[in-house]
PDB file of C-alpha atoms and ligand atoms in Angstrom:
ATOM      1  CA  ILE A   1      99.244 104.301 118.477  1.00  0.00           C
ATOM      2  CA  ALA A   2     101.608 105.510 115.756  1.00  0.00           C
ATOM      3  CA  PHE A   3      99.015 106.884 113.357  1.00  0.00           C
ATOM      4  CA  GLN A   4      97.340 108.928 116.127  1.00  0.00           C
ATOM      5  CA  TYR A   5     100.692 110.389 117.148  1.00  0.00           C
ATOM      6  CA  ALA A   6     101.271 111.231 113.482  1.00  0.00           C
ATOM      7  CA  ALA A   7      97.763 112.635 112.908  1.00  0.00           C
ATOM      8  CA  ALA A   8      98.182 115.020 115.858  1.00  0.00           C
ATOM      9  CA  ARG A   9     101.148 116.411 113.908  1.00  0.00           C
ATOM     10  CA  ASN A  10      99.273 116.587 110.587  1.00  0.00           C
ATOM     11  CA  VAL A  11     101.014 113.508 109.221  1.00  0.00           C
ATOM     12  CA  ASN A  12      98.981 110.819 107.481  1.00  0.00           C
ATOM     13  CA  ILE A  13     100.470 107.331 107.526  1.00  0.00           C
ATOM     14  CA  ILE A  14      99.619 105.365 104.371  1.00  0.00           C
ATOM     15  CA  PRO A  15     100.028 101.625 104.825  1.00  0.00           C
ATOM     16  CA  GLU A  16     101.331  99.488 101.942  1.00  0.00           C
ATOM     17  CA  ILE A  17     100.878  95.752 101.449  1.00  0.00           C
ATOM     18  CA  ASP A  18     102.444  94.623  98.195  1.00  0.00           C
ATOM     19  CA  MET A  19     100.455  92.433  95.817  1.00  0.00           C
ATOM     20  CA  PRO A  20     100.318  90.437  93.576  1.00  0.00           C
ATOM     21  CA  GLY A  21     104.166  90.269  93.713  1.00  0.00           C
ATOM     22  CA  HIS A  22     106.584  90.608  96.629  1.00  0.00           C
ATOM     23  CA  SER A  23     104.212  88.305  98.476  1.00  0.00           C
ATOM     24  CA  LEU A  24     106.245  85.179  99.174  1.00  0.00           C
ATOM     25  CA  SER A  25     106.068  85.650 102.945  1.00  0.00           C
ATOM     26  CA  ALA A  26     102.255  85.526 102.731  1.00  0.00           C
ATOM     27  CA  LEU A  27     102.406  82.530 100.377  1.00  0.00           C
ATOM     28  CA  ALA A  28     104.766  80.666 102.720  1.00  0.00           C
ATOM     29  CA  ALA A  29     101.927  80.696 105.254  1.00  0.00           C
ATOM     30  CA  TYR A  30      99.063  80.407 102.723  1.00  0.00           C
ATOM     31  CA  PRO A  31     100.455  78.488  99.698  1.00  0.00           C
ATOM     32  CA  GLU A  32      96.905  77.765  98.499  1.00  0.00           C
ATOM     33  CA  TYR A  33      96.719  81.325  97.107  1.00  0.00           C
ATOM     34  CA  SER A  34      99.692  80.788  94.780  1.00  0.00           C
ATOM     35  CA  CYS A  35      99.520  79.306  91.266  1.00  0.00           C
ATOM     36  CA  THR A  36     101.488  76.131  92.077  1.00  0.00           C
ATOM     37  CA  GLY A  37     100.351  75.433  95.622  1.00  0.00           C
ATOM     38  CA  GLY A  38     103.870  75.630  97.054  1.00  0.00           C
ATOM     39  CA  PRO A  39     105.351  74.811  99.502  1.00  0.00           C
ATOM     40  CA  PHE A  40     107.398  77.993 100.003  1.00  0.00           C
ATOM     41  CA  LYS A  41     109.894  79.343 102.501  1.00  0.00           C
ATOM     42  CA  VAL A  42     110.040  82.936 103.679  1.00  0.00           C
ATOM     43  CA  LEU A  43     113.020  84.475 101.907  1.00  0.00           C
ATOM     44  CA  GLU A  44     116.218  84.958 103.862  1.00  0.00           C
ATOM     45  CA  LEU A  45     117.560  87.284 101.183  1.00  0.00           C
ATOM     46  CA  TRP A  46     115.854  89.932  99.106  1.00  0.00           C
ATOM     47  CA  GLY A  47     114.944  89.781  95.452  1.00  0.00           C
ATOM     48  CA  ILE A  48     112.055  89.349  93.064  1.00  0.00           C
ATOM     49  CA  GLN A  49     110.381  85.963  93.077  1.00  0.00           C
ATOM     50  CA  SER A  50     108.318  84.179  90.438  1.00  0.00           C
ATOM     51  CA  ASP A  51     105.750  82.933  92.932  1.00  0.00           C
ATOM     52  CA  ILE A  52     103.039  85.541  93.367  1.00  0.00           C
ATOM     53  CA  PHE A  53      99.342  85.521  94.222  1.00  0.00           C
ATOM     54  CA  CYS A  54      97.224  83.483  91.789  1.00  0.00           C
ATOM     55  CA  ALA A  55      94.940  85.918  89.977  1.00  0.00           C
ATOM     56  CA  GLY A  56      92.756  83.111  88.644  1.00  0.00           C
ATOM     57  CA  ASN A  57      91.635  81.794  92.030  1.00  0.00           C
ATOM     58  CA  GLU A  58      88.527  83.494  93.453  1.00  0.00           C
ATOM     59  CA  LYS A  59      89.673  82.539  96.951  1.00  0.00           C
ATOM     60  CA  THR A  60      92.749  84.741  96.496  1.00  0.00           C
ATOM     61  CA  TYR A  61      90.459  87.761  96.183  1.00  0.00           C
ATOM     62  CA  THR A  62      88.527  86.809  99.323  1.00  0.00           C
ATOM     63  CA  PHE A  63      91.804  86.385 101.201  1.00  0.00           C
ATOM     64  CA  ILE A  64      93.129  89.768 100.080  1.00  0.00           C
ATOM     65  CA  GLU A  65      89.818  91.525 100.742  1.00  0.00           C
ATOM     66  CA  ASP A  66      89.891  90.174 104.304  1.00  0.00           C
ATOM     67  CA  ILE A  67      93.380  91.636 104.710  1.00  0.00           C
ATOM     68  CA  LEU A  68      92.283  94.986 103.271  1.00  0.00           C
ATOM     69  CA  ASP A  69      89.315  94.990 105.691  1.00  0.00           C
ATOM     70  CA  GLU A  70      91.722  94.552 108.574  1.00  0.00           C
ATOM     71  CA  LEU A  71      94.086  97.172 107.204  1.00  0.00           C
ATOM     72  CA  ILE A  72      91.429  99.860 106.827  1.00  0.00           C
ATOM     73  CA  THR A  73      90.217  99.192 110.342  1.00  0.00           C
ATOM     74  CA  LEU A  74      93.745  99.848 111.587  1.00  0.00           C
ATOM     75  CA  PHE A  75      94.574 102.841 109.378  1.00  0.00           C
ATOM     76  CA  PRO A  76      92.223 105.800 108.834  1.00  0.00           C
ATOM     77  CA  SER A  77      94.142 106.861 105.674  1.00  0.00           C
ATOM     78  CA  GLN A  78      91.835 107.636 102.726  1.00  0.00           C
ATOM     79  CA  VAL A  79      94.504 106.205 100.456  1.00  0.00           C
ATOM     80  CA  ILE A  80      95.721 102.611 100.704  1.00  0.00           C
ATOM     81  CA  HIS A  81      98.905 101.481  98.918  1.00  0.00           C
ATOM     82  CA  ILE A  82      98.623  98.028  97.388  1.00  0.00           C
ATOM     83  CA  GLY A  83     102.092  97.887  95.830  1.00  0.00           C
ATOM     84  CA  GLY A  84     101.694  96.331  92.398  1.00  0.00           C
ATOM     85  CA  ASP A  85     105.385  96.584  91.463  1.00  0.00           C
ATOM     86  CA  GLU A  86     107.760  93.981  90.109  1.00  0.00           C
ATOM     87  CA  ALA A  87     105.266  91.167  89.653  1.00  0.00           C
ATOM     88  CA  HIS A  88     106.788  88.490  87.424  1.00  0.00           C
ATOM     89  CA  LYS A  89     103.980  86.777  85.620  1.00  0.00           C
ATOM     90  CA  ASP A  90     105.658  83.531  84.466  1.00  0.00           C
ATOM     91  CA  ARG A  91     103.447  81.479  86.768  1.00  0.00           C
ATOM     92  CA  TRP A  92     100.269  83.150  85.481  1.00  0.00           C
ATOM     93  CA  LYS A  93     101.191  82.219  81.900  1.00  0.00           C
ATOM     94  CA  VAL A  94     101.028  78.497  82.661  1.00  0.00           C
ATOM     95  CA  CYS A  95      98.572  78.310  85.577  1.00  0.00           C
ATOM     96  CA  PRO A  96      95.277  76.611  84.601  1.00  0.00           C
ATOM     97  CA  LYS A  97      93.272  78.900  86.915  1.00  0.00           C
ATOM     98  CA  CYS A  98      94.906  82.064  85.574  1.00  0.00           C
ATOM     99  CA  LYS A  99      94.456  80.894  81.978  1.00  0.00           C
ATOM    100  CA  ALA A 100      90.787  80.100  82.621  1.00  0.00           C
ATOM    101  CA  LYS A 101      90.283  83.550  84.181  1.00  0.00           C
ATOM    102  CA  MET A 102      91.817  85.228  81.126  1.00  0.00           C
ATOM    103  CA  VAL A 103      89.395  83.341  78.855  1.00  0.00           C
ATOM    104  CA  ALA A 104      86.379  84.012  81.088  1.00  0.00           C
ATOM    105  CA  GLU A 105      87.160  87.729  81.396  1.00  0.00           C
ATOM    106  CA  ASN A 106      88.282  88.145  77.771  1.00  0.00           C
ATOM    107  CA  LEU A 107      91.802  89.281  78.784  1.00  0.00           C
ATOM    108  CA  LYS A 108      94.382  89.036  76.027  1.00  0.00           C
ATOM    109  CA  ASP A 109      97.546  88.615  78.123  1.00  0.00           C
ATOM    110  CA  VAL A 110      98.962  88.505  81.644  1.00  0.00           C
ATOM    111  CA  ASN A 111      99.303  92.312  81.752  1.00  0.00           C
ATOM    112  CA  GLU A 112      95.570  92.563  81.275  1.00  0.00           C
ATOM    113  CA  LEU A 113      95.173  89.914  83.994  1.00  0.00           C
ATOM    114  CA  GLN A 114      97.235  92.077  86.350  1.00  0.00           C
ATOM    115  CA  SER A 115      95.053  95.049  85.468  1.00  0.00           C
ATOM    116  CA  TYR A 116      91.947  92.936  86.178  1.00  0.00           C
ATOM    117  CA  PHE A 117      93.400  91.912  89.549  1.00  0.00           C
ATOM    118  CA  ILE A 118      94.325  95.489  90.508  1.00  0.00           C
ATOM    119  CA  HIS A 119      91.012  96.849  89.252  1.00  0.00           C
ATOM    120  CA  ARG A 120      89.073  94.419  91.450  1.00  0.00           C
ATOM    121  CA  LEU A 121      90.986  95.551  94.518  1.00  0.00           C
ATOM    122  CA  SER A 122      90.526  99.191  93.576  1.00  0.00           C
ATOM    123  CA  THR A 123      86.769  98.647  93.235  1.00  0.00           C
ATOM    124  CA  TYR A 124      86.779  96.867  96.577  1.00  0.00           C
ATOM    125  CA  LEU A 125      88.601  99.733  98.294  1.00  0.00           C
ATOM    126  CA  GLY A 126      86.183 102.157  96.633  1.00  0.00           C
ATOM    127  CA  SER A 127      83.244 100.236  98.104  1.00  0.00           C
ATOM    128  CA  LYS A 128      84.794 100.868 101.537  1.00  0.00           C
ATOM    129  CA  GLY A 129      85.218 104.587 100.921  1.00  0.00           C
ATOM    130  CA  ARG A 130      88.978 104.353 100.327  1.00  0.00           C
ATOM    131  CA  ARG A 131      91.138 104.922  97.267  1.00  0.00           C
ATOM    132  CA  MET A 132      94.006 102.917  95.810  1.00  0.00           C
ATOM    133  CA  LEU A 133      97.602 104.009  95.537  1.00  0.00           C
ATOM    134  CA  GLY A 134     100.010 101.786  93.617  1.00  0.00           C
ATOM    135  CA  TRP A 135     103.447 101.737  91.971  1.00  0.00           C
ATOM    136  CA  ASP A 136     103.498 102.758  88.325  1.00  0.00           C
ATOM    137  CA  GLU A 137     103.194  99.157  87.044  1.00  0.00           C
ATOM    138  CA  ILE A 138      99.487  99.287  87.963  1.00  0.00           C
ATOM    139  CA  MET A 139      99.015 101.351  84.784  1.00  0.00           C
ATOM    140  CA  ASP A 140     100.182  98.402  82.656  1.00  0.00           C
ATOM    141  CA  GLY A 141      97.474  96.419  80.919  1.00  0.00           C
ATOM    142  CA  GLY A 142      94.607  98.881  81.375  1.00  0.00           C
ATOM    143  CA  THR A 143      93.360 101.951  83.240  1.00  0.00           C
ATOM    144  CA  ILE A 144      92.533 101.823  86.959  1.00  0.00           C
ATOM    145  CA  PRO A 145      89.934 104.551  87.547  1.00  0.00           C
ATOM    146  CA  ASP A 146      90.434 106.645  90.696  1.00  0.00           C
ATOM    147  CA  ALA A 147      93.878 105.206  91.449  1.00  0.00           C
ATOM    148  CA  THR A 148      96.852 107.373  92.370  1.00  0.00           C
ATOM    149  CA  ILE A 149     100.163 106.377  90.817  1.00  0.00           C
ATOM    150  CA  MET A 150     103.482 106.383  92.646  1.00  0.00           C
ATOM    151  CA  ALA A 151     106.050 106.785  89.873  1.00  0.00           C
ATOM    152  CA  TRP A 152     109.260 104.981  90.792  1.00  0.00           C
ATOM    153  CA  ARG A 153     110.788 103.608  87.593  1.00  0.00           C
ATOM    154  CA  SER A 154     111.324 107.095  86.179  1.00  0.00           C
ATOM    155  CA  VAL A 155     110.044 110.653  86.090  1.00  0.00           C
ATOM    156  CA  ASP A 156     108.745 109.767  82.617  1.00  0.00           C
ATOM    157  CA  LYS A 157     106.452 107.145  84.149  1.00  0.00           C
ATOM    158  CA  GLY A 158     105.015 109.945  86.301  1.00  0.00           C
ATOM    159  CA  ILE A 159     104.511 112.126  83.247  1.00  0.00           C
ATOM    160  CA  GLU A 160     102.852 109.218  81.438  1.00  0.00           C
ATOM    161  CA  ALA A 161     100.514 108.818  84.432  1.00  0.00           C
ATOM    162  CA  VAL A 162      99.473 112.492  84.674  1.00  0.00           C
ATOM    163  CA  LYS A 163      98.901 112.550  80.923  1.00  0.00           C
ATOM    164  CA  ALA A 164      96.643 109.500  81.338  1.00  0.00           C
ATOM    165  CA  GLY A 165      94.626 111.458  83.921  1.00  0.00           C
ATOM    166  CA  TYR A 166      95.968 109.924  87.141  1.00  0.00           C
ATOM    167  CA  ASN A 167      96.992 111.753  90.279  1.00  0.00           C
ATOM    168  CA  VAL A 168     100.691 111.101  90.807  1.00  0.00           C
ATOM    169  CA  ILE A 169     103.259 111.002  93.586  1.00  0.00           C
ATOM    170  CA  MET A 170     106.789 111.251  92.238  1.00  0.00           C
ATOM    171  CA  SER A 171     109.275 108.829  93.761  1.00  0.00           C
ATOM    172  CA  PRO A 172     111.800 108.114  91.004  1.00  0.00           C
ATOM    173  CA  THR A 173     114.971 106.092  91.598  1.00  0.00           C
ATOM    174  CA  SER A 174     116.873 108.993  89.985  1.00  0.00           C
ATOM    175  CA  ASN A 175     116.196 111.369  92.908  1.00  0.00           C
ATOM    176  CA  CYS A 176     114.224 109.683  95.712  1.00  0.00           C
ATOM    177  CA  TYR A 177     115.924 106.362  96.569  1.00  0.00           C
ATOM    178  CA  PHE A 178     117.801 106.970  99.804  1.00  0.00           C
ATOM    179  CA  ASN A 179     118.921 103.330 100.017  1.00  0.00           C
ATOM    180  CA  PHE A 180     121.476 104.256  97.320  1.00  0.00           C
ATOM    181  CA  TYR A 181     125.009 105.401  98.229  1.00  0.00           C
ATOM    182  CA  GLN A 182     125.307 109.097  99.040  1.00  0.00           C
ATOM    183  CA  GLY A 183     129.119 109.172  98.970  1.00  0.00           C
ATOM    184  CA  GLN A 184     132.093 107.159  97.764  1.00  0.00           C
ATOM    185  CA  PRO A 185     131.313 103.485  98.516  1.00  0.00           C
ATOM    186  CA  ASP A 186     134.697 102.952 100.237  1.00  0.00           C
ATOM    187  CA  ASP A 187     133.796 105.584 102.855  1.00  0.00           C
ATOM    188  CA  GLU A 188     130.194 104.515 103.351  1.00  0.00           C
ATOM    189  CA  PRO A 189     128.272 101.696 105.009  1.00  0.00           C
ATOM    190  CA  GLU A 190     127.497  98.946 102.482  1.00  0.00           C
ATOM    191  CA  SER A 191     124.405  99.941 100.517  1.00  0.00           C
ATOM    192  CA  PHE A 192     122.414  99.205  97.404  1.00  0.00           C
ATOM    193  CA  ARG A 193     124.802  99.627  94.457  1.00  0.00           C
ATOM    194  CA  ALA A 194     123.601 102.894  92.996  1.00  0.00           C
ATOM    195  CA  PHE A 195     124.487 106.525  93.656  1.00  0.00           C
ATOM    196  CA  LEU A 196     122.270 109.390  94.770  1.00  0.00           C
ATOM    197  CA  PRO A 197     124.267 112.301  96.183  1.00  0.00           C
ATOM    198  CA  LEU A 198     122.663 115.198  98.055  1.00  0.00           C
ATOM    199  CA  GLU A 199     123.059 117.537  95.057  1.00  0.00           C
ATOM    200  CA  GLN A 200     120.931 115.217  92.948  1.00  0.00           C
ATOM    201  CA  VAL A 201     118.123 115.371  95.505  1.00  0.00           C
ATOM    202  CA  TYR A 202     118.314 119.170  95.561  1.00  0.00           C
ATOM    203  CA  ALA A 203     118.268 119.201  91.757  1.00  0.00           C
ATOM    204  CA  PHE A 204     115.025 117.220  91.662  1.00  0.00           C
ATOM    205  CA  SER A 205     112.102 118.857  89.942  1.00  0.00           C
ATOM    206  CA  PRO A 206     108.976 116.961  91.037  1.00  0.00           C
ATOM    207  CA  ILE A 207     106.817 118.907  88.584  1.00  0.00           C
ATOM    208  CA  PRO A 208     108.603 118.308  85.290  1.00  0.00           C
ATOM    209  CA  GLU A 209     108.672 120.423  82.176  1.00  0.00           C
ATOM    210  CA  GLY A 210     106.247 119.448  79.491  1.00  0.00           C
ATOM    211  CA  CYS A 211     103.124 119.241  81.653  1.00  0.00           C
ATOM    212  CA  THR A 212     100.126 121.523  81.223  1.00  0.00           C
ATOM    213  CA  GLU A 213      98.822 123.553  84.190  1.00  0.00           C
ATOM    214  CA  GLU A 214      96.023 121.000  84.659  1.00  0.00           C
ATOM    215  CA  GLU A 215      98.494 118.117  84.582  1.00  0.00           C
ATOM    216  CA  LYS A 216     100.781 119.853  87.078  1.00  0.00           C
ATOM    217  CA  LYS A 217      97.915 120.023  89.563  1.00  0.00           C
ATOM    218  CA  ARG A 218      97.668 116.238  89.449  1.00  0.00           C
ATOM    219  CA  ILE A 219     101.225 115.856  90.765  1.00  0.00           C
ATOM    220  CA  LEU A 220     100.471 115.668  94.475  1.00  0.00           C
ATOM    221  CA  GLY A 221     104.049 115.615  95.729  1.00  0.00           C
ATOM    222  CA  ALA A 222     107.043 113.352  96.149  1.00  0.00           C
ATOM    223  CA  GLN A 223     108.157 110.507  98.396  1.00  0.00           C
ATOM    224  CA  ALA A 224     111.590 109.314  99.447  1.00  0.00           C
ATOM    225  CA  ASN A 225     112.158 105.572  99.826  1.00  0.00           C
ATOM    226  CA  LEU A 226     114.530 103.962 102.257  1.00  0.00           C
ATOM    227  CA  TRP A 227     114.338 100.242 101.496  1.00  0.00           C
ATOM    228  CA  THR A 228     116.018  98.566 104.417  1.00  0.00           C
ATOM    229  CA  GLU A 229     117.836  95.544 102.991  1.00  0.00           C
ATOM    230  CA  TYR A 230     121.156  96.987 104.173  1.00  0.00           C
ATOM    231  CA  ILE A 231     119.812  98.903 107.196  1.00  0.00           C
ATOM    232  CA  ASP A 232     120.334  97.166 110.529  1.00  0.00           C
ATOM    233  CA  SER A 233     119.544  99.875 113.087  1.00  0.00           C
ATOM    234  CA  PRO A 234     117.727 103.196 113.562  1.00  0.00           C
ATOM    235  CA  ASP A 235     121.144 104.897 113.450  1.00  0.00           C
ATOM    236  CA  ALA A 236     121.854 103.349 110.060  1.00  0.00           C
ATOM    237  CA  ALA A 237     118.452 104.524 108.802  1.00  0.00           C
ATOM    238  CA  ASN A 238     119.086 108.061 110.038  1.00  0.00           C
ATOM    239  CA  TYR A 239     122.486 108.065 108.381  1.00  0.00           C
ATOM    240  CA  MET A 240     120.914 107.301 105.016  1.00  0.00           C
ATOM    241  CA  LEU A 241     117.904 109.589 105.474  1.00  0.00           C
ATOM    242  CA  PHE A 242     119.753 112.726 106.549  1.00  0.00           C
ATOM    243  CA  PRO A 243     120.560 115.163 105.145  1.00  0.00           C
ATOM    244  CA  ARG A 244     118.912 113.946 101.932  1.00  0.00           C
ATOM    245  CA  LEU A 245     115.427 114.024 103.478  1.00  0.00           C
ATOM    246  CA  CYS A 246     115.898 117.700 104.395  1.00  0.00           C
ATOM    247  CA  ALA A 247     116.858 118.382 100.787  1.00  0.00           C
ATOM    248  CA  LEU A 248     113.757 116.636  99.475  1.00  0.00           C
ATOM    249  CA  ALA A 249     111.538 118.488 101.974  1.00  0.00           C
ATOM    250  CA  GLU A 250     113.003 121.768 100.755  1.00  0.00           C
ATOM    251  CA  VAL A 251     112.427 120.774  97.130  1.00  0.00           C
ATOM    252  CA  VAL A 252     108.797 119.778  97.612  1.00  0.00           C
ATOM    253  CA  TRP A 253     107.811 122.469 100.115  1.00  0.00           C
ATOM    254  CA  THR A 254     109.395 125.422  98.339  1.00  0.00           C
ATOM    255  CA  ALA A 255     107.730 127.192  95.428  1.00  0.00           C
ATOM    256  CA  ASP A 256     109.492 127.116  92.073  1.00  0.00           C
ATOM    257  CA  SER A 257     111.654 130.198  91.651  1.00  0.00           C
TER     258      SER A 257
HETATM  259  C1  ACM B   1     110.172  99.552  94.054  1.00  0.00           C
HETATM  260  O1  ACM B   1     111.251 100.082  94.360  1.00  0.00           O
HETATM  261  N1  ACM B   1     110.122  98.297  93.634  1.00  0.00           N
HETATM  262  C2  ACM B   1     108.918 100.284  94.159  1.00  0.00           C
HETATM  263 ZN1   ZN B   2      97.317  81.250  88.892  1.00  0.00          ZN
END
């Protein structure tokens, strides 16, 4: 099994299942956990969708907890990534169940509802002896005790998180998104339309200026992302990963000089 192979080499595989957004494939099969009831089709293209898990329906929580139970049986990782990014909340604003939940829980807006949703899952993971990891949006709308933040929107989001007391993994688009072009687009396989050359990975400083010694200790490391919308083979993945992954490894495994 993959995680055992990894563990023998001191690598911990952290699984991620994204929620409440980026969940249309789950809702296509289980539309009853959406706000509108569907029906939905699994996307044939990528993008951010308005239909997300309904945070006002108690059955949504049971459904997700069942999935987390299965996930933690499969993966021994102490830390479980629940996503939390790019959740449009238009449906929550008009959904009777979501509106009723906001009244019942005294939540002033949909950001606080997202925080309520994430907090419940974090408490659930805690009850199973695991801890939550999530993209930096999980800070919006309230604090999630014990969560680790993966800062992707910017280095500043990572700084904001360490200053708020979170442990942080830096993964900013500015230096860690290997789905972006690494050379002139005309000479490269078609990729996400943004540019991240090797030099910019080398220039990355995962522990930014302006943090105290205590805050610096809460920056656990960095992660590269290779989102695979444009990747159609292992060769294509390797092409995008290397040599930038070597550069990132050098940056995060070498002491500051
Ligand atoms: C992300 O790239 N949406 C984490
Ligand atoms: Zn709803």
